Coordinates of C-alpha atoms and ligand atoms in Angstrom, one line a residue:
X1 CA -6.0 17.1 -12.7
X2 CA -7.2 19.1 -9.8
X3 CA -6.0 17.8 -6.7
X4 CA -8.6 17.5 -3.6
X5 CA -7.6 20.2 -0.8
X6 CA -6.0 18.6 2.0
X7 CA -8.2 19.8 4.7
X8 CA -11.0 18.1 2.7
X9 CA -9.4 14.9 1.6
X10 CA -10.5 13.6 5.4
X11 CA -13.7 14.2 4.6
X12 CA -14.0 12.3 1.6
X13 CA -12.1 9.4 2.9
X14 CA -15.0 9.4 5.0
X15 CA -17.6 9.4 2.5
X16 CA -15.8 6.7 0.6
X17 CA -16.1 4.2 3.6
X18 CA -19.1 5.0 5.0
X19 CA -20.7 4.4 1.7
X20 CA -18.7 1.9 0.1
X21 CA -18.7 0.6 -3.6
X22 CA -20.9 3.6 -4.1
X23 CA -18.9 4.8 -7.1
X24 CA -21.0 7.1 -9.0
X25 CA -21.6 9.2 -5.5
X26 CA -18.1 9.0 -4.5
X27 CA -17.5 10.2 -7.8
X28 CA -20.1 13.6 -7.5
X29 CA -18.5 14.2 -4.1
X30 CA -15.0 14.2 -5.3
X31 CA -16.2 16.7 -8.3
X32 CA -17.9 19.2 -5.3
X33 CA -14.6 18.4 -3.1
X34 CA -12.1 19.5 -6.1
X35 CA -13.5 22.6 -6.6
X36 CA -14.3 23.5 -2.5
X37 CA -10.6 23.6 -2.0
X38 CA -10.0 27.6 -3.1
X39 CA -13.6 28.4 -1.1
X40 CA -11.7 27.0 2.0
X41 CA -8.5 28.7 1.1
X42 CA -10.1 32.3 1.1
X43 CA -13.3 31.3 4.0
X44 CA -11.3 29.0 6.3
X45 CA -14.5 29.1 8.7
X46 CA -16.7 27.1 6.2
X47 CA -14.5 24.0 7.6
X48 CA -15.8 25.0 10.9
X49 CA -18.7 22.7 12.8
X50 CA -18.5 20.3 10.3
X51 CA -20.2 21.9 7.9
X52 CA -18.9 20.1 4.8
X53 CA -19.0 17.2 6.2
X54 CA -23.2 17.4 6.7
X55 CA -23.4 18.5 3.6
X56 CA -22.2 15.1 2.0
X57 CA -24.4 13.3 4.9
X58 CA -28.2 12.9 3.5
X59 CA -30.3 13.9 5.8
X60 CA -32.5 10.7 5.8
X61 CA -32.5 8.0 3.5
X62 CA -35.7 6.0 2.8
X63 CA -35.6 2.0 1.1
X64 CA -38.5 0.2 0.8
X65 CA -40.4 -2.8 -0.6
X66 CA -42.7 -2.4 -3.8
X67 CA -44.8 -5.3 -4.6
X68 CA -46.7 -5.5 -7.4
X69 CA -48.7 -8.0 -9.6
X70 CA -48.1 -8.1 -13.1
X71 CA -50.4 -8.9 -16.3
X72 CA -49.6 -12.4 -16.1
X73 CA -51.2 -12.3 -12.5
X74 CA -47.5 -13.2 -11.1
X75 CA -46.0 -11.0 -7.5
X76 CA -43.2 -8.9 -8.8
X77 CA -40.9 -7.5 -6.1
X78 CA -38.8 -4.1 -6.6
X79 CA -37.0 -2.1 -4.3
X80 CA -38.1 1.8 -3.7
X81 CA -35.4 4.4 -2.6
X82 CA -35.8 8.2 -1.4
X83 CA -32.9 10.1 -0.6
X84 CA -33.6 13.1 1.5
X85 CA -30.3 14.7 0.9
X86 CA -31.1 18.6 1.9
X87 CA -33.6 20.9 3.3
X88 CA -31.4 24.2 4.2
X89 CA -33.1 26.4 1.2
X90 CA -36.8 24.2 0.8
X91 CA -38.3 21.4 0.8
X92 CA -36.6 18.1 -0.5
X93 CA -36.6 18.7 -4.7
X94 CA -35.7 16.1 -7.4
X95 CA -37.2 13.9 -9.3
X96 CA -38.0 9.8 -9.4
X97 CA -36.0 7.7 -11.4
X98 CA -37.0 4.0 -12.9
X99 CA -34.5 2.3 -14.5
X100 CA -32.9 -1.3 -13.9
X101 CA -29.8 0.6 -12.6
X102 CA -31.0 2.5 -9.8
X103 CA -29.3 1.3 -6.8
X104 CA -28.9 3.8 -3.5
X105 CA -25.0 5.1 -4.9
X106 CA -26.7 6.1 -8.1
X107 CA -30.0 8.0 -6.2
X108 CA -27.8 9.6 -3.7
X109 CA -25.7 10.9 -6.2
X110 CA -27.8 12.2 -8.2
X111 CA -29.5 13.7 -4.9
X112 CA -26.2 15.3 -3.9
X113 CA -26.1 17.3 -7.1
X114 CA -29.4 17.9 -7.0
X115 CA -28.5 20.1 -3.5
X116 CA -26.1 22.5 -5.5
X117 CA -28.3 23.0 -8.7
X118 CA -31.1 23.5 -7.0
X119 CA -29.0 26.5 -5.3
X120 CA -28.1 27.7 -8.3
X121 CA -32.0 28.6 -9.5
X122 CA -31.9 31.2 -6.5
X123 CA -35.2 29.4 -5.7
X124 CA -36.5 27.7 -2.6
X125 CA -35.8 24.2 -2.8
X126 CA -33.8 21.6 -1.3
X127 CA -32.2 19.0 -2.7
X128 CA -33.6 15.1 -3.0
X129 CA -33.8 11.9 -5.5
X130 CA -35.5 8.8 -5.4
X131 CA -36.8 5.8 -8.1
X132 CA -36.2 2.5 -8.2
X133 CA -34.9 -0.5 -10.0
X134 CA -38.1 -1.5 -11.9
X135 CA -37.9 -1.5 -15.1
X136 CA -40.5 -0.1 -17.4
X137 CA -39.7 -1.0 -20.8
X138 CA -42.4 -3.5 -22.5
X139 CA -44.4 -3.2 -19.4
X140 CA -48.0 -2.6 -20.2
X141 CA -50.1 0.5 -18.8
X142 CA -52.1 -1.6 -15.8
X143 CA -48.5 -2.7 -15.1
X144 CA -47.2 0.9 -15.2
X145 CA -50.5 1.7 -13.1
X146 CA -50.1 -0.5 -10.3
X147 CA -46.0 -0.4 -9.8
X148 CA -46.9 3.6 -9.1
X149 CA -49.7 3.0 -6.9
X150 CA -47.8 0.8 -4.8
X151 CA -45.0 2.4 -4.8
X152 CA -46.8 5.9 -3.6
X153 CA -48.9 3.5 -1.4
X154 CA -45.5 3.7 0.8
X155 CA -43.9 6.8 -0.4
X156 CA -46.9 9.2 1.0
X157 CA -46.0 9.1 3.8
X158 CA -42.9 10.9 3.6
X159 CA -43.9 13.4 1.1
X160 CA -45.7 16.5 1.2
X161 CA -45.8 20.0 -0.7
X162 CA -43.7 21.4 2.5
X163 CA -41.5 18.6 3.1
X164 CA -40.5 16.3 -0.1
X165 CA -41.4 17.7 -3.9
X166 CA -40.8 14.6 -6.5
X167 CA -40.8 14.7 -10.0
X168 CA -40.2 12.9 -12.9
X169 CA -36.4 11.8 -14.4
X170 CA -35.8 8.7 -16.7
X171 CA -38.4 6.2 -17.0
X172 CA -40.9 8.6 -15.2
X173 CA -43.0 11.2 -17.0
X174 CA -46.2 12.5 -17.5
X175 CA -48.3 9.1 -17.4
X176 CA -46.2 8.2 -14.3
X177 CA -46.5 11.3 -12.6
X178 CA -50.5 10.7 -13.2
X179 CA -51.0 7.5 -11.6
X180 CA -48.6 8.8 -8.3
X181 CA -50.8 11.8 -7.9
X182 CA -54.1 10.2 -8.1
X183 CA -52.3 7.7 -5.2
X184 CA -51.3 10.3 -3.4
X185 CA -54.4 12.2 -3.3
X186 CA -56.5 9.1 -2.8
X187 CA -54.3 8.0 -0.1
X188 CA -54.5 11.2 1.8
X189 CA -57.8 12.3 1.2
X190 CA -56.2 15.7 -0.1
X191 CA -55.9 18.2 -3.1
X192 CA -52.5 18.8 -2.2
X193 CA -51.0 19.7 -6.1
X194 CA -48.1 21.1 -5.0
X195 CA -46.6 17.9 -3.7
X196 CA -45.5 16.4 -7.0
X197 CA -44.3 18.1 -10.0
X198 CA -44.8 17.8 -13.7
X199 CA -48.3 17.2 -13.4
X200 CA -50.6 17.6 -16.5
X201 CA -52.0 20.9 -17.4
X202 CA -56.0 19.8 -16.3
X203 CA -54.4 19.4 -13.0
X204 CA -52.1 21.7 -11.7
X205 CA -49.0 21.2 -14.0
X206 CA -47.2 24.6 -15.5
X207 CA -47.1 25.0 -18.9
X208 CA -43.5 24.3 -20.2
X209 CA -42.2 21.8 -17.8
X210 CA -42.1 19.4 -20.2
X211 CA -39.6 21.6 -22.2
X212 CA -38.1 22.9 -19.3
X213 CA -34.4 20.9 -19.4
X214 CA -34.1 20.7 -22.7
X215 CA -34.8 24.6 -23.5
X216 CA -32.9 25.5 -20.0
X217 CA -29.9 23.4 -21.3
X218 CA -30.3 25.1 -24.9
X219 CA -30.6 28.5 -23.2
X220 CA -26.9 28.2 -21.0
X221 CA -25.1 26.6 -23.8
X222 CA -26.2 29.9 -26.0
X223 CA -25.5 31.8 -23.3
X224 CA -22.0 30.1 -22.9
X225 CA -21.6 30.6 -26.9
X226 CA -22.2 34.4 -27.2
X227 CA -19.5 34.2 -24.3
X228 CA -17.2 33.9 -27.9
X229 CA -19.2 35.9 -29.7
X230 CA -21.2 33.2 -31.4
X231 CA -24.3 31.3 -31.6
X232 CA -26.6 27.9 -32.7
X233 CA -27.4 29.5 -35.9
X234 CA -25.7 27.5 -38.7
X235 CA -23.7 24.8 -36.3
X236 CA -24.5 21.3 -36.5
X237 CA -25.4 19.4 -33.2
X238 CA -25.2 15.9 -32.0
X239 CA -27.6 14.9 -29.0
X240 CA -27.9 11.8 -27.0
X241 CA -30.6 10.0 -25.7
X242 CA -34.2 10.6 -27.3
X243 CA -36.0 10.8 -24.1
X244 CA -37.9 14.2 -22.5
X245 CA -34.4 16.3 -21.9
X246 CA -33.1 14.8 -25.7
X247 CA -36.6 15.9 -27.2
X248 CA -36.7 19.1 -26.3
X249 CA -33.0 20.2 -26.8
X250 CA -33.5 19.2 -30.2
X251 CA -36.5 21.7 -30.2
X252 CA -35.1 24.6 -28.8
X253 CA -31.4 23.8 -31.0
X254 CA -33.5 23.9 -34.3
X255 CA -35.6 27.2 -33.6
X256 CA -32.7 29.0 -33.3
X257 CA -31.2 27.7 -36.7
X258 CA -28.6 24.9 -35.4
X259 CA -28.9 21.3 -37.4
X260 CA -29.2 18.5 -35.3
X261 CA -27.7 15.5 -36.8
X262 CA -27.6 12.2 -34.8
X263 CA -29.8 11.2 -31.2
X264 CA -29.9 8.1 -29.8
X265 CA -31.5 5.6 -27.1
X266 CA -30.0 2.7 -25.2
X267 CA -30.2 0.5 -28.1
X268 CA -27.8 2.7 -30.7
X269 CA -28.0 5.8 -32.7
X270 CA -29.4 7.2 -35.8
X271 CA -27.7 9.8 -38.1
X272 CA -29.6 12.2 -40.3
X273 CA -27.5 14.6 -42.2
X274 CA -30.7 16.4 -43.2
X275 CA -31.9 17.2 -39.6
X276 CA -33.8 15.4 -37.4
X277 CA -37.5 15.2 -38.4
X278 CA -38.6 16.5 -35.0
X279 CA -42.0 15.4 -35.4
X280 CA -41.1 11.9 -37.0
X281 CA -39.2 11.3 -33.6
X282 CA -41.7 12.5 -30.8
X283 CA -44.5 9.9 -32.9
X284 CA -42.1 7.5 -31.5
X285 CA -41.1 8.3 -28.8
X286 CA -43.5 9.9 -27.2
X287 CA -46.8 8.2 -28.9
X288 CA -45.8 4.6 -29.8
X289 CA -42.9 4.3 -27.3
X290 CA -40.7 2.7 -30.0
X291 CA -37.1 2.0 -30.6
X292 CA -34.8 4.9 -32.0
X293 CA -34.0 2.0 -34.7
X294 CA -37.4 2.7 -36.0
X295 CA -36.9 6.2 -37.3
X296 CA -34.3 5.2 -39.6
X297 CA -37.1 2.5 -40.8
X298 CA -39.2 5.3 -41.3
X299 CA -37.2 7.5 -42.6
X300 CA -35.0 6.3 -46.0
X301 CA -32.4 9.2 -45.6
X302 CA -31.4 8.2 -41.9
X303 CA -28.9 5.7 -40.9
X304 CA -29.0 3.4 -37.4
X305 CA -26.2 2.1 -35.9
X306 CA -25.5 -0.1 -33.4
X307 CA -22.3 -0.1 -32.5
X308 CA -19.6 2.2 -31.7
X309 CA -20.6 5.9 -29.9
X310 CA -22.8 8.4 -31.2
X311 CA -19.6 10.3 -30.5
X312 CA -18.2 9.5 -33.9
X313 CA -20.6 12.0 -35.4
X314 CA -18.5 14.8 -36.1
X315 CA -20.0 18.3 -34.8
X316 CA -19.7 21.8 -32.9
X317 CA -21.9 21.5 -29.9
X318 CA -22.4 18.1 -28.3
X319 CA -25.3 17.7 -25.9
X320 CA -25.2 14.3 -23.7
X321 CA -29.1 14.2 -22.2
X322 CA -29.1 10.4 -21.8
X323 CA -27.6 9.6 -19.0
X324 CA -24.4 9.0 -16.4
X325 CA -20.8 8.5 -17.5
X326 CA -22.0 7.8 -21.2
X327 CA -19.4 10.3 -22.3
X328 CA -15.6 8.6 -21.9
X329 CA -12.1 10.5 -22.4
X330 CA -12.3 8.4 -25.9
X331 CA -15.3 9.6 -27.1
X332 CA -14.0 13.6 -25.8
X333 CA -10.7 12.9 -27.6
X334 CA -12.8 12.4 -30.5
X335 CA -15.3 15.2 -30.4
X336 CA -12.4 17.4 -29.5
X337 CA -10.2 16.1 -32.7
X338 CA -13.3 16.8 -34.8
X339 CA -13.7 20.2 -33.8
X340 CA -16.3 20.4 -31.5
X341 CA -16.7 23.7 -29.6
X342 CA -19.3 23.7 -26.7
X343 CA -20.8 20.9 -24.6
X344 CA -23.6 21.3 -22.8
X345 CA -24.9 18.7 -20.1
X346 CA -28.6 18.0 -20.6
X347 CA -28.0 14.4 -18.5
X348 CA -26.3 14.1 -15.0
X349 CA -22.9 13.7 -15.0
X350 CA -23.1 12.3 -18.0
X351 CA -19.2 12.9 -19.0
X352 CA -16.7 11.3 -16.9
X353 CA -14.3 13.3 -15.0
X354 CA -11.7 12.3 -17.5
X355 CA -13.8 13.6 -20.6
X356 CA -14.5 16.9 -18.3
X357 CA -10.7 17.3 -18.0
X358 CA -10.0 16.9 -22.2
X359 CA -12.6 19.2 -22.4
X360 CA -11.4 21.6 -20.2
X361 CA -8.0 21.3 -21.0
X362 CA -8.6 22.2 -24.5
X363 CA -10.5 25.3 -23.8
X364 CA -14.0 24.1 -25.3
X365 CA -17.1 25.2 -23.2
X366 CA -18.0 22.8 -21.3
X367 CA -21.8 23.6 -19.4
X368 CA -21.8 20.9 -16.4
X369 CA -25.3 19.4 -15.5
X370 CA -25.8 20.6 -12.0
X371 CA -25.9 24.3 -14.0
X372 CA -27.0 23.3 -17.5
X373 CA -29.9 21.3 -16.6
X374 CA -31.5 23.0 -14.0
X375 CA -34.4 24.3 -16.5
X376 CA -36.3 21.7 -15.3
X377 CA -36.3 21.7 -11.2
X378 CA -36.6 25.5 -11.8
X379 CA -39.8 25.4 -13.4
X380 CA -40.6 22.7 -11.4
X381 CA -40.5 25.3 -8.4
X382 CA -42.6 27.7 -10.8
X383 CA -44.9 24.9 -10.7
X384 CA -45.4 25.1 -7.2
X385 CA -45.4 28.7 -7.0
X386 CA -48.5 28.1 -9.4
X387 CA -50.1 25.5 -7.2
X388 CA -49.8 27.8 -4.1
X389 CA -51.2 30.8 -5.6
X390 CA -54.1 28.4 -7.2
X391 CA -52.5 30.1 -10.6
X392 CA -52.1 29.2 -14.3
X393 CA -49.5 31.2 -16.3
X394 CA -49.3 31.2 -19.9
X395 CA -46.8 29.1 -21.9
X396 CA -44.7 32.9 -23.4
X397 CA -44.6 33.9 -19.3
X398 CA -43.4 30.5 -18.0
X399 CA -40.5 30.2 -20.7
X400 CA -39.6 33.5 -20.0
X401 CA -39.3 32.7 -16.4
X402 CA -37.1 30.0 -17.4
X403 CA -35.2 31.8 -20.3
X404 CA -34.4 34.9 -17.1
X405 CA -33.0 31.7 -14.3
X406 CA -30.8 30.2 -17.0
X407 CA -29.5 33.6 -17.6
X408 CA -28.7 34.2 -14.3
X409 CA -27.4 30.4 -13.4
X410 CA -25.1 31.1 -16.4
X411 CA -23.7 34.5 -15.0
X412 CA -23.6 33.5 -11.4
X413 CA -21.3 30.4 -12.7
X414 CA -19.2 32.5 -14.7
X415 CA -19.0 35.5 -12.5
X416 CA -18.1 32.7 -9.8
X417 CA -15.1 31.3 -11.6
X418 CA -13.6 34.5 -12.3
X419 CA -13.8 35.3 -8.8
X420 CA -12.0 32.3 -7.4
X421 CA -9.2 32.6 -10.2
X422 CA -10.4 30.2 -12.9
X423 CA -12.5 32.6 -15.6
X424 CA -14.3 30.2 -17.9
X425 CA -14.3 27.5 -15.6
X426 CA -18.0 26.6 -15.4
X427 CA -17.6 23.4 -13.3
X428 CA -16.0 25.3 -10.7
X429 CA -18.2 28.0 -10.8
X430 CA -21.4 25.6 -10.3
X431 CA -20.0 23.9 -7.4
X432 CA -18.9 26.8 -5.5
X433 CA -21.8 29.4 -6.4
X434 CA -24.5 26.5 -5.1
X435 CA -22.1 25.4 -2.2
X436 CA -22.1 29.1 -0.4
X437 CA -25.7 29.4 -0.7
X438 CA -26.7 26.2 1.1
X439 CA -23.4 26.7 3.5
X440 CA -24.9 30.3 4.4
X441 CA -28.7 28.8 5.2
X442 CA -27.1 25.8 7.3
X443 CA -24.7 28.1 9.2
X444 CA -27.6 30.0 10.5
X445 CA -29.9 27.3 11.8
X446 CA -26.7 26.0 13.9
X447 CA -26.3 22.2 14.1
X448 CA -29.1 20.8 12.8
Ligands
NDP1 P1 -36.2 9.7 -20.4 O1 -36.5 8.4 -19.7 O2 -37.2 10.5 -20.9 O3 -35.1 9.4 -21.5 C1 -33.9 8.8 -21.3 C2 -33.2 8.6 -22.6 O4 -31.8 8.2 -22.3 C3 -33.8 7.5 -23.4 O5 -33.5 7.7 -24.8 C4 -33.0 6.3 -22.9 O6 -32.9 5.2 -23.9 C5 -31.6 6.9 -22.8 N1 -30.9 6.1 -21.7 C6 -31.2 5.9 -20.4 N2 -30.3 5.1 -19.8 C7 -29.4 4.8 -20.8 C8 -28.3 4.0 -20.7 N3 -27.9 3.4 -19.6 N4 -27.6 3.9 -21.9 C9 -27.9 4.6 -23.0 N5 -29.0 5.3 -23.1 C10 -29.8 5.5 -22.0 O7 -35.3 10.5 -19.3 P2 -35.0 12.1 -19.3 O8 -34.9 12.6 -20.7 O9 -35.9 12.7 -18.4 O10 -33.6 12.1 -18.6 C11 -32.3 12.1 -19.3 C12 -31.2 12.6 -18.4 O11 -31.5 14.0 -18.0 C13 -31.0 11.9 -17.1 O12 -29.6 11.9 -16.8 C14 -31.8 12.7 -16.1 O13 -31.3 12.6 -14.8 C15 -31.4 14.1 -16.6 N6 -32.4 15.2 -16.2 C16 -33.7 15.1 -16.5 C17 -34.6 16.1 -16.1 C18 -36.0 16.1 -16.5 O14 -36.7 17.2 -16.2 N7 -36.6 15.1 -17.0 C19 -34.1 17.3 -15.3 C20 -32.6 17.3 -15.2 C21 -31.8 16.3 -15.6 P3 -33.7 3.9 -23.6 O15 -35.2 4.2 -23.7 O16 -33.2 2.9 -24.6 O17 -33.4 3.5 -22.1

């Protein structure tokens, strides 16, 4: 188990009571912390003026009130969070999520990752995450409708295409992003497109967003895979979740000849020996907005399950895209004793750092989220390179664009490990290749 660097263990003693019970942050921190230990051991002055210990401060952190009335003419109350976390290489970047669960540790973890992947593009943007604990499922569009407007009604105010770039994450895609940029614009009496992200092509979104993660994720694993001398032709492939990242992973996995056998939602999974029917599964998911449960009702060869872990599905590249900590030291014990050879991150933090460990410890690739996923804020930021130069580019350009960052995210990870001592070690290699990079920018504007 890697031990935290006794110089920084101050620092995240700090961060554990100044933002107590917050466990999936304190969690991310400790991840970052781990691996910080050699940078401090070979550059000494990144300890110096606190630097470190900004870095795990957000730089502001906005709650609010969202009230909203639903169909049955009833006031519903939900709380709105934006976590500001870091503006040393851009504006604030990362997207909204709505879910039941979001509660400030969860946003400000996932806006502290968000800093260091971010990095890792070699693009301009900071790092930042908001949402908030409404829950969308079974709500109807007017419901939808009016949560965003008022929830944009307050969040304009902090936004802007040079200050704070949302964009979707669960429970907030394309029809959500719709409703907070016609707010926004309404509300500020301005065309401003590049001050959300995954927009829909008639106005101002970039082709291949939507496939963005899931492609990017594809793209490092294959990259990781040819690290052995081998590829997704002819392996089989388990994915969770069923959502945008899940989707398009599944996509990408099957165009270059890998089988896809088991995805999943919230709810349980299904198994398909044959290969997921790709387009059986977006007519639910993305058109009807049904249960996974359904495909296997539609689909006679399929199984669903709703018990156990989709786990259990025996296979050589596992690709958790649902969500945090959904991947335990049980269910890597079992993927591990069933051969499995790569994992690739399409969720954040979705494996716990005891799952991380197995995986590591048994020599499988492992492609942590902060580098694996980053498909998506990356073309997010070629979305607002778009928007600024008033510019469409075609679908083949964009993806190649995105095909080129992964690339290099994978390389600068790899190259990273091997130059602090631990070749192969791609978790180590994420945090420190996206920790110099902000270090360096904050270093130069002083203390800020
Ligand atoms: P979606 O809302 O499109 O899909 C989420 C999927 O995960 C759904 O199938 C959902 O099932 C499942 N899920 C969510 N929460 C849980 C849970 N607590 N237990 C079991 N299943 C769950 O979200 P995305 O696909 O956009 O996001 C998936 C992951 O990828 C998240 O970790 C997100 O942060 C990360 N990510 C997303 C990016 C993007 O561009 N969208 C970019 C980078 C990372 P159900 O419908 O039943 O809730």
């Amino acid at each position: 188990m890697p031990k935290i660097d006794e110089k920084l263990e101050p620092i995240l003693a700090q961060v554990q009571r100044r933002n107590a019970g917050e466990a999936e942050f304190h969690q991310a921190v400790t991840e970052v912390l781990e691996s910080l230990g050699r940078v401090v051991a070979k550059r000494p002055d990144y300890l110096d003026h606190a630097l470190i210990e900004r870095i795990c401060e957000p730089e502001r952190q906005i709650i609010f009130r969202v009230p909203w009335v639903d169909d049955g003419g009833d006031v519903r109350i939900n709380r709105g969070f934006r976590v500001q976390f870091n503006s040393a290489l851009g504006p604030y970047k990362g997207g909204l999520r709505f879910h039941p669960s979001v509660n400030i540790g969860i946003i400000k973890f996932l806006g502290f990752e968000q800093i260091f992947k971010n990095a890792l593009t070699g693009l301009p943007i900071g790092g930042g995450k908001g949402g908030s604990d409404f829950d969308p499922k079974g709500r109807s569009d007017g419901e939808i409708m009016r949560f965003c407007q008022s929830y944009m009604t307050e969040l304009h105010r902090h936004l802007g295409e040079y200050t704070d770039v949302p964009a979707g994450d669960i429970g907030v895609g394309g029809r959500e992003i719709g409703y907070l940029f016609g707010q926004y614009k309404r509300l500020t009496n301005r065309y401003e497109a590049g001050v959300l992200t995954g927009k829909g092509l008639v106005y101002g979104g970039s082709r291949a967003r939507t496939e963005a993660t899931g492609y990017g994720a594809v793209y490092f694993v294959e990259r990781m895979l040819g690290t052995r001398g081998t590829e997704f032709a002819g392996k089989r492939a388990v994915v969770s979740g069923s959502g945008n990242v899940a989707i398009y992973t599944i996509e990408k996995i099957q165009e270059l000849g890998g089988k896809v056998v088991a995805c999943s939602d919230s709810g349980g999974y299904v198994v398909d020996e044959d290969g997921i029917d790709l387009e059986l599964l977006k007519d639910i998911k993305e058109v009807r907005r049904e249960r996974i449960s359904e495909y296997a009702a539609r689909q006679s060869r399929a199984h669903f399950i709703d018990s156990g872990s989709i786990w259990d599905v025996p296979c050589d590249i596992a690709m958790p895209s649902a969500t945090q900590n959904e991947l335990t030291g049980g269910d890597a014990r079992k993927l591990i004793a069933n051969g499995v050879i790569a994992v690739g991150e399409g969720a954040n933090m979705p494996s716990t750092p005891e799952a991380v460990r197995l995986f590591q410890e048994a020599g499988i690739l492992f492609g942590p989220g902060k580098a694996a996923n980053a498909g998506g804020v990356a073309t997010s930021a070629l979305e607002m390179q778009q928007n600024a130069s008033r510019d469409s580019w075609t679908f083949e350009q964009t993806e190649r664009r995105l095909a080129e960052i992964m690339r290099g995210i994978h390389d600068i990870c790899a190259a990273t490990a091997e130059e602090y001592g631990k070749p192969g070690d791609y978790v180590l290699g994420a945090n420190i290749a996206g920790f110099v990079r902000v270090a360096e920018a904050m270093r130069a504007f002083g203390v800020i």
